[in-house]
Coordinates of C-alpha atoms in Angstrom, one line a residue:
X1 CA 0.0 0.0 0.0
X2 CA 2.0 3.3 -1.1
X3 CA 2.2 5.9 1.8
X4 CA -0.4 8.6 1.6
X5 CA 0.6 12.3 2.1
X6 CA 0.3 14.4 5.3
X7 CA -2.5 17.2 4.5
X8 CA -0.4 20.2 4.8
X9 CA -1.4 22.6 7.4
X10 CA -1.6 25.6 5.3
X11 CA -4.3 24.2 3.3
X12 CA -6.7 24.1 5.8
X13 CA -8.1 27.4 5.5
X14 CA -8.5 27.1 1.2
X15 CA -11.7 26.6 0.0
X16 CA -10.4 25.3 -3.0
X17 CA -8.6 21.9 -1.5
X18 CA -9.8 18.9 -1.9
X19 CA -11.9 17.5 0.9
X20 CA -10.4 15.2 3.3
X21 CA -10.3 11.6 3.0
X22 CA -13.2 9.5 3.5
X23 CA -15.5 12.7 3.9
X24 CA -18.3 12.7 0.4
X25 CA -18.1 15.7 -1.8
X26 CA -20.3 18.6 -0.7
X27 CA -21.1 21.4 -3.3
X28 CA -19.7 24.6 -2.7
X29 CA -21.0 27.4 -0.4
X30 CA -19.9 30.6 0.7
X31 CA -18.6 30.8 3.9
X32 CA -20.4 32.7 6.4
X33 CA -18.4 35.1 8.8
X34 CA -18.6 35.0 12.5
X35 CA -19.7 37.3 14.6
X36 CA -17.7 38.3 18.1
X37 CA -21.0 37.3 19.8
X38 CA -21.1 34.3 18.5
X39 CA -18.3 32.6 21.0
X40 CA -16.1 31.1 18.4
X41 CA -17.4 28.2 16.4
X42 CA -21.2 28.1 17.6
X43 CA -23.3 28.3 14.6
X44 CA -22.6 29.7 10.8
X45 CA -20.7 27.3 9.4
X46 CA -21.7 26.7 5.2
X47 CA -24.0 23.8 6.2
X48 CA -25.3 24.9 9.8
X49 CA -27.8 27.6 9.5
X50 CA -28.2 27.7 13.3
X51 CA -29.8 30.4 14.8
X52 CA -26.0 32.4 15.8
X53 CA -24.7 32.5 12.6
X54 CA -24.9 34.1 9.2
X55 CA -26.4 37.3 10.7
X56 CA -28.9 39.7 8.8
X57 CA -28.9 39.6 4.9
X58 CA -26.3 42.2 3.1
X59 CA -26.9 44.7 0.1
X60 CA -27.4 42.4 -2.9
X61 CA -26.6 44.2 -5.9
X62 CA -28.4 41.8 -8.6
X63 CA -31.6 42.6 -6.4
X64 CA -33.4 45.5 -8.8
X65 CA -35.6 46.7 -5.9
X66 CA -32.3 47.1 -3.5
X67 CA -30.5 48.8 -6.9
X68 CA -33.8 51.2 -7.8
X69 CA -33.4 52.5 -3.8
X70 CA -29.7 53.4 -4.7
X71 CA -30.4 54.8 -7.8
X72 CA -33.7 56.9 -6.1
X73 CA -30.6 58.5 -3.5
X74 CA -28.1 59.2 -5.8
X75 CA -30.2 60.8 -8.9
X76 CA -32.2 62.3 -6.7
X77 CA -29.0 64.3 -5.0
X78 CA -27.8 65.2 -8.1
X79 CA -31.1 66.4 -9.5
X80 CA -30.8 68.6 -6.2
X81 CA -27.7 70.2 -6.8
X82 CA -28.1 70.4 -10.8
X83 CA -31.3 72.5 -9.7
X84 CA -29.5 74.7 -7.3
X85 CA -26.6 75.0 -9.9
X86 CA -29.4 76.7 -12.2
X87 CA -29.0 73.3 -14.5
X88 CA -33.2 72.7 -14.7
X89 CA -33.8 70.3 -17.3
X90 CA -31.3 67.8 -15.8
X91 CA -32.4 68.8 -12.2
X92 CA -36.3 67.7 -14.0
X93 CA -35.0 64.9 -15.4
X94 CA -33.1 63.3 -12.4
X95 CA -35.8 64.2 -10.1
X96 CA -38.4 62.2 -12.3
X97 CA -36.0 59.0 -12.7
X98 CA -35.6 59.1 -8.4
X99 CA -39.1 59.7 -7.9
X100 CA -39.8 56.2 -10.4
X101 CA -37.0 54.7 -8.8
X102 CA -38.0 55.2 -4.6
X103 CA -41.6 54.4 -5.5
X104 CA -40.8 51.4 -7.4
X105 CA -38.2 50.1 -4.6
X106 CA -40.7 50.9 -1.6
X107 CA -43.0 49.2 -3.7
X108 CA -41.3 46.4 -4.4
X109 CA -42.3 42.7 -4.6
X110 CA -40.5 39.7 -4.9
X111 CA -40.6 38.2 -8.7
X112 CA -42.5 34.8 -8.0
X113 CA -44.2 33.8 -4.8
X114 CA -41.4 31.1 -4.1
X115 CA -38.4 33.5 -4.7
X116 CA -39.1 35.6 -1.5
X117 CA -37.0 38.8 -2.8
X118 CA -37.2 43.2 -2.5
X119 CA -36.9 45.2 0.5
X120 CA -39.4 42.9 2.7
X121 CA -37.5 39.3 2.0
X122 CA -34.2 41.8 3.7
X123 CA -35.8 42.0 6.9
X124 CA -34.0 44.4 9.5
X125 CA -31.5 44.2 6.7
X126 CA -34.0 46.3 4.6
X127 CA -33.7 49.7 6.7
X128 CA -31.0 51.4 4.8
X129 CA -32.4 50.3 1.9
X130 CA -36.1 51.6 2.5
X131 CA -34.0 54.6 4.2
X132 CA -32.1 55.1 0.9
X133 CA -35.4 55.1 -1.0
X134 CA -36.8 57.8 1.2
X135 CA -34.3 60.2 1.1
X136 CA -34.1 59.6 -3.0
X137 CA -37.8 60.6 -3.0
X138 CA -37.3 63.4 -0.8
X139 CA -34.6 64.8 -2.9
X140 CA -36.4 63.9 -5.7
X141 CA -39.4 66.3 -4.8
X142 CA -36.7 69.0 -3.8
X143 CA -34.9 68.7 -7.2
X144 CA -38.6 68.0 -9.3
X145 CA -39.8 71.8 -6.8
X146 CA -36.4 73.2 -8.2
X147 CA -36.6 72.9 -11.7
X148 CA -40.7 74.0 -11.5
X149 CA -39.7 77.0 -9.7
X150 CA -37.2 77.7 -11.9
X151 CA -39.6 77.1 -15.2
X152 CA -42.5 79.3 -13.2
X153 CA -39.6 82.0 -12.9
X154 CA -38.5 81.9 -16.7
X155 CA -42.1 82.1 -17.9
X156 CA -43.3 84.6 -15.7
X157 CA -40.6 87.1 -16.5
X158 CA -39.9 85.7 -19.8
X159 CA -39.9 89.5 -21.5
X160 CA -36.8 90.2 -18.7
X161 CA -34.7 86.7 -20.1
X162 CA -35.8 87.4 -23.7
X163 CA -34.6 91.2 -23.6
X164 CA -31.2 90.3 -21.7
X165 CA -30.7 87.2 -23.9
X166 CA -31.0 89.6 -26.9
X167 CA -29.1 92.6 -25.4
X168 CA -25.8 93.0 -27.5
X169 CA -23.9 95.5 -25.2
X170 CA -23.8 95.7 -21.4
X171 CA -25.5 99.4 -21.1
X172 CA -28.4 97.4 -23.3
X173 CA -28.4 94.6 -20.8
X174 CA -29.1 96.9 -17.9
X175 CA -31.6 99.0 -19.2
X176 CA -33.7 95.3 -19.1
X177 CA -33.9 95.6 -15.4
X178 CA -36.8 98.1 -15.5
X179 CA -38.6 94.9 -16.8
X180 CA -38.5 93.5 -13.4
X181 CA -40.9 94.4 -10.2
X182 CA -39.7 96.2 -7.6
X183 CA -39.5 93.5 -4.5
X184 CA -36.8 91.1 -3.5
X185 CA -37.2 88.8 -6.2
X186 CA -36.9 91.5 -8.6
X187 CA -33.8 92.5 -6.7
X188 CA -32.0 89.0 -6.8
X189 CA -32.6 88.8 -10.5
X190 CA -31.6 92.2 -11.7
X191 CA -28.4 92.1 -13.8
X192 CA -25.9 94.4 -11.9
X193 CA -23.4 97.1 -12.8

């Protein structure tokens, strides 16, 4: 009978090694990390889905619901601060795509009845996410006020844009300022010396 080999030591932690002798192939599962509270080696192993290990689900990327509350946070910020940058139409147009993407994600449902999936199959895993869709529609309503405001501003002084949009020399562009009322808003928009 030839002499077998040791199992080296270092190959212990790979997940790649062979399985020891005499113990039946077993497909292959990530490992699950431990917690400090679980006390070492109790629970959430790959096989044992005891009640100490695994811990609540993460962020899964190929999720759509989890990706449209992402995408409702960050379009919805930058639809913010393209409307505060006086950038409307892509303020408008980021605004609309987080307001579709938060009410989608809150919405969400899993895609069949036997694939539990969305923001309730995350459990108390599912709080940033529903978090990240609220604030997405939050912004989304700041950036979607924004760019109205703005449009309501353009059209109700539109002879004030038109004549300083057409105005060739500086003296020109200042004599449009008796275009404008005489309050605050008037005040802000005037084009100065």
């Amino acid at each position: 009978m030839p002499d077998r080999r040791q199992p080296d030591p270092s190959t212990d932690d790979n997940p790649f090694a062979a399985p020891p002798e005499g113990r039946p192939d077993q497909p292959w599962q990530p490992r699950q990390p431990q917690r400090p509270q679980d006390g070492g080696g109790s629970g959430g192993g790959p096989g044992d889905p005891g009640e100490g290990g695994g811990g609540p689900a993460r962020w899964d990327p190929m999720d759509p619901v989890q990706r449209r509350a992402r995408y409702a946070l960050l379009s919805g910020m930058w639809g913010f601060f393209f409307g505060i940058f006086g950038i409307p139409s892509v303020g408008l147009l980021l605004g609309a795509l987080a307001m579709y993407w938060g009410i989608s994600a809150l919405r969400g449902r899993p895609a069949t009845d036997a694939d539990p999936g969305g923001l309730t199959a995350l459990g108390p895993a599912a709080r940033p996410q529903r978090a990240a869709a609220v604030s997405g529609l939050v912004t989304a309503t700041l950036a979607l006020m924004l760019a109205a405001g703005s449009y309501a501003l353009q059209l109700a002084y539109k002879d004030f844009y038109v004549c300083r949009d057409d105005a060739l020399t500086r003296t020109a562009e200042l004599k449009c300022n008796t275009l404008l009322p005489d309050n605050t808003l008037g005040k802000i928009l005037r084009v100065q010396r």
